[in-house]
Amino acid sequence: MKHIVYFSASAATSGKALSKYADGGLMKAGRMDIAIHSFIQGVFLSHDFRKDVVFHFIFYGMPDPPKHLQIQVTDELEISKKDVGKLIQKMLYKYKEGGKTEVFPKCFIEKKSFLNVIEELLEEGNEIFLLDKKGEDLRKADISDNCVFVLGDHEGFPTKEIKRLRKSDNIKFVSVGDKMYFASQTIAVVNNELDYRGI
Ligand SMILES: C[S@@+](CC[C@H](N)C(=O)[O-])C[C@H]1O[C@@H](n2cnc3c(N)ncnc32)[C@H](O)[C@@H]1O
């Protein structure tokens, strides 16, 4: 299984907060537009889905951070590119304190911090790659089937968390080139590299 972890320090963390910005106001909802573009690049193909990808959103915006939304597309999930915002909103509305709620098949929401999500993915035996412009060249990196790619939104990662992750021997920092790309563009590059390698 492959995982993509998208971190946003500002994305809205309740359904109500997101609904306030309905009708094209996703940019105000903590740049939910970037989260949606990233998700589309992560799991959508033309006329198909990447069903072997688990996509994680970690939102630290107001009013109730942190929120961890975990989504895997299955045949049971009704989803279209136009409805990703609605899917996120429905999941945020269904959050229940104190647990991990399965809102749709293989779509969960819980309160969990960025570092705890990474820790859990490591404990499950995954190899973690953090997308960073100054990291090792992705094309030269050894990548196993159980890989996790972590990226930030327009603001990148919080300093405290990134310092902790840099100290860990289990996390590799990888770059997709010398230019600073949109979050969603880096996901497209990563998926293409994995496709070439048959991962
Ligand atoms: C628009 S960038 C963030 C820019 C932000 N100002 C910063 O300095 O991190 C969004 C995310 O895409 C990823 N990214 C962008 N360009 C990259 C590159 N050349 N190599 C690897 N990851 C990249 C990083 O994970 C980054 O957090």
mmCIF file of C-alpha atoms and ligand atoms in Angstrom:
data_model
loop_
_atom_site.group_PDB
_atom_site.id
_atom_site.type_symbol
_atom_site.label_atom_id
_atom_site.label_comp_id
_atom_site.label_asym_id
_atom_site.label_seq_id
_atom_site.Cartn_x
_atom_site.Cartn_y
_atom_site.Cartn_z
ATOM 1 C CA MET A 1 0.000 0.000 0.000
ATOM 2 C CA LYS A 2 1.181 3.530 -0.784
ATOM 3 C CA HIS A 3 0.360 6.544 1.368
ATOM 4 C CA ILE A 4 0.322 10.272 0.741
ATOM 5 C CA VAL A 5 0.232 12.585 3.753
ATOM 6 C CA TYR A 6 -0.770 16.194 3.127
ATOM 7 C CA PHE A 7 -0.172 18.648 5.978
ATOM 8 C CA SER A 8 -1.861 22.033 6.279
ATOM 9 C CA ALA A 9 -1.417 24.389 9.224
ATOM 10 C CA SER A 10 -4.463 26.424 8.183
ATOM 11 C CA ALA A 11 -7.080 24.098 6.605
ATOM 12 C CA ALA A 12 -10.479 24.298 8.357
ATOM 13 C CA THR A 13 -11.122 21.605 10.970
ATOM 14 C CA SER A 14 -14.918 21.530 11.207
ATOM 15 C CA GLY A 15 -17.691 21.044 8.678
ATOM 16 C CA LYS A 16 -19.311 24.268 9.806
ATOM 17 C CA ALA A 17 -16.112 26.284 9.320
ATOM 18 C CA LEU A 18 -15.835 24.886 5.818
ATOM 19 C CA SER A 19 -19.493 25.609 4.984
ATOM 20 C CA LYS A 20 -19.019 29.282 5.864
ATOM 21 C CA TYR A 21 -16.784 29.489 2.841
ATOM 22 C CA ALA A 22 -19.015 27.560 0.450
ATOM 23 C CA ASP A 23 -19.687 28.876 -3.052
ATOM 24 C CA GLY A 24 -16.158 29.259 -4.247
ATOM 25 C CA GLY A 25 -14.581 30.437 -1.000
ATOM 26 C CA LEU A 26 -12.282 27.430 -0.555
ATOM 27 C CA MET A 27 -9.237 29.679 -0.603
ATOM 28 C CA LYS A 28 -10.506 31.283 2.586
ATOM 29 C CA ALA A 29 -11.080 27.920 4.296
ATOM 30 C CA GLY A 30 -7.342 27.569 4.924
ATOM 31 C CA ARG A 31 -6.539 26.998 1.235
ATOM 32 C CA MET A 32 -8.777 23.955 0.980
ATOM 33 C CA ASP A 33 -8.351 24.390 -2.783
ATOM 34 C CA ILE A 34 -4.720 23.202 -2.476
ATOM 35 C CA ALA A 35 -5.833 20.210 -0.390
ATOM 36 C CA ILE A 36 -8.412 19.289 -3.054
ATOM 37 C CA HIS A 37 -5.955 19.659 -5.968
ATOM 38 C CA SER A 38 -3.465 17.489 -4.096
ATOM 39 C CA PHE A 39 -6.053 14.803 -3.413
ATOM 40 C CA ILE A 40 -7.078 14.767 -7.083
ATOM 41 C CA GLN A 41 -3.460 14.299 -8.178
ATOM 42 C CA GLY A 42 -3.022 11.671 -5.476
ATOM 43 C CA VAL A 43 -5.867 9.309 -6.227
ATOM 44 C CA PHE A 44 -7.533 10.202 -9.549
ATOM 45 C CA LEU A 45 -6.599 8.891 -12.976
ATOM 46 C CA SER A 46 -8.452 9.540 -16.207
ATOM 47 C CA HIS A 47 -11.532 7.278 -15.921
ATOM 48 C CA ASP A 48 -9.987 5.421 -12.981
ATOM 49 C CA PHE A 49 -8.701 5.732 -9.420
ATOM 50 C CA ARG A 50 -5.543 4.766 -7.614
ATOM 51 C CA LYS A 51 -7.137 2.262 -5.257
ATOM 52 C CA ASP A 52 -3.737 1.280 -3.819
ATOM 53 C CA VAL A 53 -3.203 4.770 -2.358
ATOM 54 C CA VAL A 54 -4.312 5.859 1.098
ATOM 55 C CA PHE A 55 -4.528 9.648 1.225
ATOM 56 C CA HIS A 56 -4.144 11.391 4.581
ATOM 57 C CA PHE A 57 -5.102 14.996 5.278
ATOM 58 C CA ILE A 58 -3.730 16.530 8.456
ATOM 59 C CA PHE A 59 -5.408 19.836 9.162
ATOM 60 C CA TYR A 60 -4.284 22.238 11.879
ATOM 61 C CA GLY A 61 -6.603 25.169 11.122
ATOM 62 C CA MET A 62 -9.439 26.516 13.282
ATOM 63 C CA PRO A 63 -11.674 25.726 15.101
ATOM 64 C CA ASP A 64 -10.741 22.244 16.374
ATOM 65 C CA PRO A 65 -7.243 21.097 15.355
ATOM 66 C CA PRO A 66 -5.714 18.667 14.702
ATOM 67 C CA LYS A 67 -7.831 16.532 12.377
ATOM 68 C CA HIS A 68 -6.625 13.473 10.517
ATOM 69 C CA LEU A 69 -8.776 12.397 7.563
ATOM 70 C CA GLN A 70 -7.797 9.125 5.919
ATOM 71 C CA ILE A 71 -9.331 8.275 2.539
ATOM 72 C CA GLN A 72 -8.945 5.243 0.316
ATOM 73 C CA VAL A 73 -11.048 5.087 -2.828
ATOM 74 C CA THR A 74 -12.957 1.820 -3.162
ATOM 75 C CA ASP A 75 -15.786 0.686 -5.460
ATOM 76 C CA GLU A 76 -18.201 1.548 -2.631
ATOM 77 C CA LEU A 77 -17.182 5.217 -2.477
ATOM 78 C CA GLU A 78 -19.156 7.599 -4.654
ATOM 79 C CA ILE A 79 -16.712 10.285 -5.630
ATOM 80 C CA SER A 80 -16.073 12.708 -8.450
ATOM 81 C CA LYS A 81 -13.466 15.423 -8.954
ATOM 82 C CA LYS A 82 -16.206 18.023 -8.462
ATOM 83 C CA ASP A 83 -17.202 16.660 -5.037
ATOM 84 C CA VAL A 84 -13.919 16.356 -3.161
ATOM 85 C CA GLY A 85 -14.676 19.472 -1.083
ATOM 86 C CA LYS A 86 -18.056 18.018 -0.127
ATOM 87 C CA LEU A 87 -16.451 14.687 0.843
ATOM 88 C CA ILE A 88 -14.007 16.504 3.146
ATOM 89 C CA GLN A 89 -16.816 18.564 4.608
ATOM 90 C CA LYS A 90 -19.038 15.519 5.261
ATOM 91 C CA MET A 91 -16.152 13.765 6.988
ATOM 92 C CA LEU A 92 -15.439 16.809 9.159
ATOM 93 C CA TYR A 93 -19.133 16.979 10.151
ATOM 94 C CA LYS A 94 -19.094 13.304 11.191
ATOM 95 C CA TYR A 95 -16.122 13.674 13.529
ATOM 96 C CA LYS A 96 -16.854 12.236 16.987
ATOM 97 C CA GLU A 97 -14.711 13.103 19.958
ATOM 98 C CA GLY A 98 -12.515 10.355 21.341
ATOM 99 C CA GLY A 99 -12.429 7.915 18.460
ATOM 100 C CA LYS A 100 -11.693 7.089 14.856
ATOM 101 C CA THR A 101 -14.932 7.236 12.878
ATOM 102 C CA GLU A 102 -15.413 5.397 9.595
ATOM 103 C CA VAL A 103 -17.591 7.899 7.745
ATOM 104 C CA PHE A 104 -17.594 6.023 4.425
ATOM 105 C CA PRO A 105 -15.990 2.655 3.612
ATOM 106 C CA LYS A 106 -12.229 3.061 4.256
ATOM 107 C CA CYS A 107 -12.674 6.788 4.968
ATOM 108 C CA PHE A 108 -11.887 7.711 8.569
ATOM 109 C CA ILE A 109 -11.657 10.826 10.687
ATOM 110 C CA GLU A 110 -10.007 11.272 14.072
ATOM 111 C CA LYS A 111 -8.145 13.794 16.161
ATOM 112 C CA LYS A 112 -4.467 12.969 15.717
ATOM 113 C CA SER A 113 -1.335 15.080 15.429
ATOM 114 C CA PHE A 114 0.974 15.188 12.429
ATOM 115 C CA LEU A 115 3.830 13.514 14.314
ATOM 116 C CA ASN A 116 1.569 10.777 15.691
ATOM 117 C CA VAL A 117 0.272 9.953 12.199
ATOM 118 C CA ILE A 118 3.884 9.676 10.944
ATOM 119 C CA GLU A 119 4.856 7.586 13.997
ATOM 120 C CA GLU A 120 1.943 5.206 13.402
ATOM 121 C CA LEU A 121 2.836 4.776 9.714
ATOM 122 C CA LEU A 122 6.436 3.980 10.732
ATOM 123 C CA GLU A 123 5.237 1.427 13.298
ATOM 124 C CA GLU A 124 3.174 -0.241 10.573
ATOM 125 C CA GLY A 125 6.462 -0.867 8.715
ATOM 126 C CA ASN A 126 6.222 1.854 6.090
ATOM 127 C CA GLU A 127 9.143 3.768 4.645
ATOM 128 C CA ILE A 128 8.680 7.529 5.007
ATOM 129 C CA PHE A 129 9.769 10.076 2.409
ATOM 130 C CA LEU A 130 9.305 13.750 3.133
ATOM 131 C CA LEU A 131 9.078 15.918 0.028
ATOM 132 C CA ASP A 132 11.598 18.719 0.337
ATOM 133 C CA LYS A 133 13.191 20.791 -2.421
ATOM 134 C CA LYS A 134 16.640 20.340 -0.838
ATOM 135 C CA GLY A 135 16.318 16.589 -0.294
ATOM 136 C CA GLU A 136 17.946 13.669 -2.115
ATOM 137 C CA ASP A 137 16.975 13.225 -5.775
ATOM 138 C CA LEU A 138 13.786 11.128 -5.868
ATOM 139 C CA ARG A 139 14.992 9.373 -9.033
ATOM 140 C CA LYS A 140 18.023 8.030 -7.171
ATOM 141 C CA ALA A 141 16.134 6.926 -4.063
ATOM 142 C CA ASP A 142 15.403 3.272 -3.290
ATOM 143 C CA ILE A 143 11.667 3.039 -2.745
ATOM 144 C CA SER A 144 9.860 0.021 -1.329
ATOM 145 C CA ASP A 145 6.247 -0.971 -1.997
ATOM 146 C CA ASN A 146 5.205 0.277 1.449
ATOM 147 C CA CYS A 147 6.059 3.904 0.927
ATOM 148 C CA VAL A 148 4.675 7.095 2.400
ATOM 149 C CA PHE A 149 5.160 10.518 0.788
ATOM 150 C CA VAL A 150 4.649 13.519 3.045
ATOM 151 C CA LEU A 151 4.145 17.058 1.774
ATOM 152 C CA GLY A 152 3.037 20.453 2.978
ATOM 153 C CA ASP A 153 0.625 23.070 1.646
ATOM 154 C CA HIS A 154 1.645 26.569 0.437
ATOM 155 C CA GLU A 155 3.204 27.264 3.849
ATOM 156 C CA GLY A 156 5.169 24.033 4.051
ATOM 157 C CA PHE A 157 5.701 22.398 7.455
ATOM 158 C CA PRO A 158 5.832 23.903 10.953
ATOM 159 C CA THR A 159 9.421 24.492 12.151
ATOM 160 C CA LYS A 160 9.085 22.475 15.383
ATOM 161 C CA GLU A 161 7.745 19.354 13.664
ATOM 162 C CA ILE A 162 10.226 19.508 10.789
ATOM 163 C CA LYS A 163 13.146 19.748 13.258
ATOM 164 C CA ARG A 164 11.891 16.588 14.980
ATOM 165 C CA LEU A 165 11.518 14.753 11.675
ATOM 166 C CA ARG A 166 15.010 15.798 10.490
ATOM 167 C CA LYS A 167 16.493 14.105 13.575
ATOM 168 C CA SER A 168 14.853 10.774 12.727
ATOM 169 C CA ASP A 169 16.987 8.239 10.832
ATOM 170 C CA ASN A 170 13.783 6.633 9.563
ATOM 171 C CA ILE A 171 12.673 9.604 7.482
ATOM 172 C CA LYS A 172 14.261 10.377 4.123
ATOM 173 C CA PHE A 173 13.992 13.839 2.601
ATOM 174 C CA VAL A 174 13.519 13.642 -1.164
ATOM 175 C CA SER A 175 13.376 16.276 -3.876
ATOM 176 C CA VAL A 176 11.624 16.210 -7.230
ATOM 177 C CA GLY A 177 13.828 18.993 -8.627
ATOM 178 C CA ASP A 178 15.328 22.427 -8.057
ATOM 179 C CA LYS A 179 12.115 24.354 -8.595
ATOM 180 C CA MET A 180 9.517 25.000 -5.890
ATOM 181 C CA TYR A 181 6.415 23.232 -7.179
ATOM 182 C CA PHE A 182 2.775 23.371 -6.140
ATOM 183 C CA ALA A 183 1.982 20.641 -3.620
ATOM 184 C CA SER A 184 -0.292 18.948 -6.164
ATOM 185 C CA GLN A 185 2.438 19.025 -8.833
ATOM 186 C CA THR A 186 4.867 17.165 -6.586
ATOM 187 C CA ILE A 187 2.286 14.419 -6.071
ATOM 188 C CA ALA A 188 1.850 14.032 -9.829
ATOM 189 C CA VAL A 189 5.636 13.658 -10.208
ATOM 190 C CA VAL A 190 5.859 11.120 -7.377
ATOM 191 C CA ASN A 191 2.982 9.029 -8.718
ATOM 192 C CA ASN A 192 4.534 9.071 -12.178
ATOM 193 C CA GLU A 193 7.899 7.905 -10.766
ATOM 194 C CA LEU A 194 6.178 5.079 -8.865
ATOM 195 C CA ASP A 195 4.256 4.115 -12.010
ATOM 196 C CA TYR A 196 7.521 3.905 -13.996
ATOM 197 C CA ARG A 197 8.996 1.642 -11.319
ATOM 198 C CA GLY A 198 5.872 -0.501 -11.074
ATOM 199 C CA ILE A 199 5.418 0.341 -7.378
HETATM 200 C C1 LIG B 1 4.313 25.158 -2.543
HETATM 201 S S1 LIG B 1 5.364 24.104 -1.652
HETATM 202 C C2 LIG B 1 5.570 24.944 -0.103
HETATM 203 C C3 LIG B 1 6.274 26.206 -0.159
HETATM 204 C C4 LIG B 1 6.637 26.735 1.221
HETATM 205 N N1 LIG B 1 6.780 28.140 1.154
HETATM 206 C C5 LIG B 1 7.910 26.078 1.739
HETATM 207 O O1 LIG B 1 8.935 26.759 1.784
HETATM 208 O O2 LIG B 1 7.904 24.894 2.097
HETATM 209 C C6 LIG B 1 4.305 22.808 -1.153
HETATM 210 C C7 LIG B 1 4.999 21.526 -0.801
HETATM 211 O O3 LIG B 1 5.402 20.881 -2.000
HETATM 212 C C8 LIG B 1 6.574 20.130 -1.766
HETATM 213 N N2 LIG B 1 7.553 20.572 -2.765
HETATM 214 C C9 LIG B 1 7.526 21.679 -3.539
HETATM 215 N N3 LIG B 1 8.578 21.712 -4.380
HETATM 216 C C10 LIG B 1 9.285 20.571 -4.142
HETATM 217 C C11 LIG B 1 10.478 20.001 -4.702
HETATM 218 N N4 LIG B 1 11.154 20.617 -5.648
HETATM 219 N N5 LIG B 1 10.891 18.801 -4.229
HETATM 220 C C12 LIG B 1 10.203 18.157 -3.254
HETATM 221 N N6 LIG B 1 9.081 18.649 -2.700
HETATM 222 C C13 LIG B 1 8.627 19.841 -3.122
HETATM 223 C C14 LIG B 1 7.004 20.345 -0.317
HETATM 224 O O4 LIG B 1 6.577 19.270 0.464
HETATM 225 C C15 LIG B 1 6.249 21.618 0.056
HETATM 226 O O5 LIG B 1 5.926 21.642 1.424
#
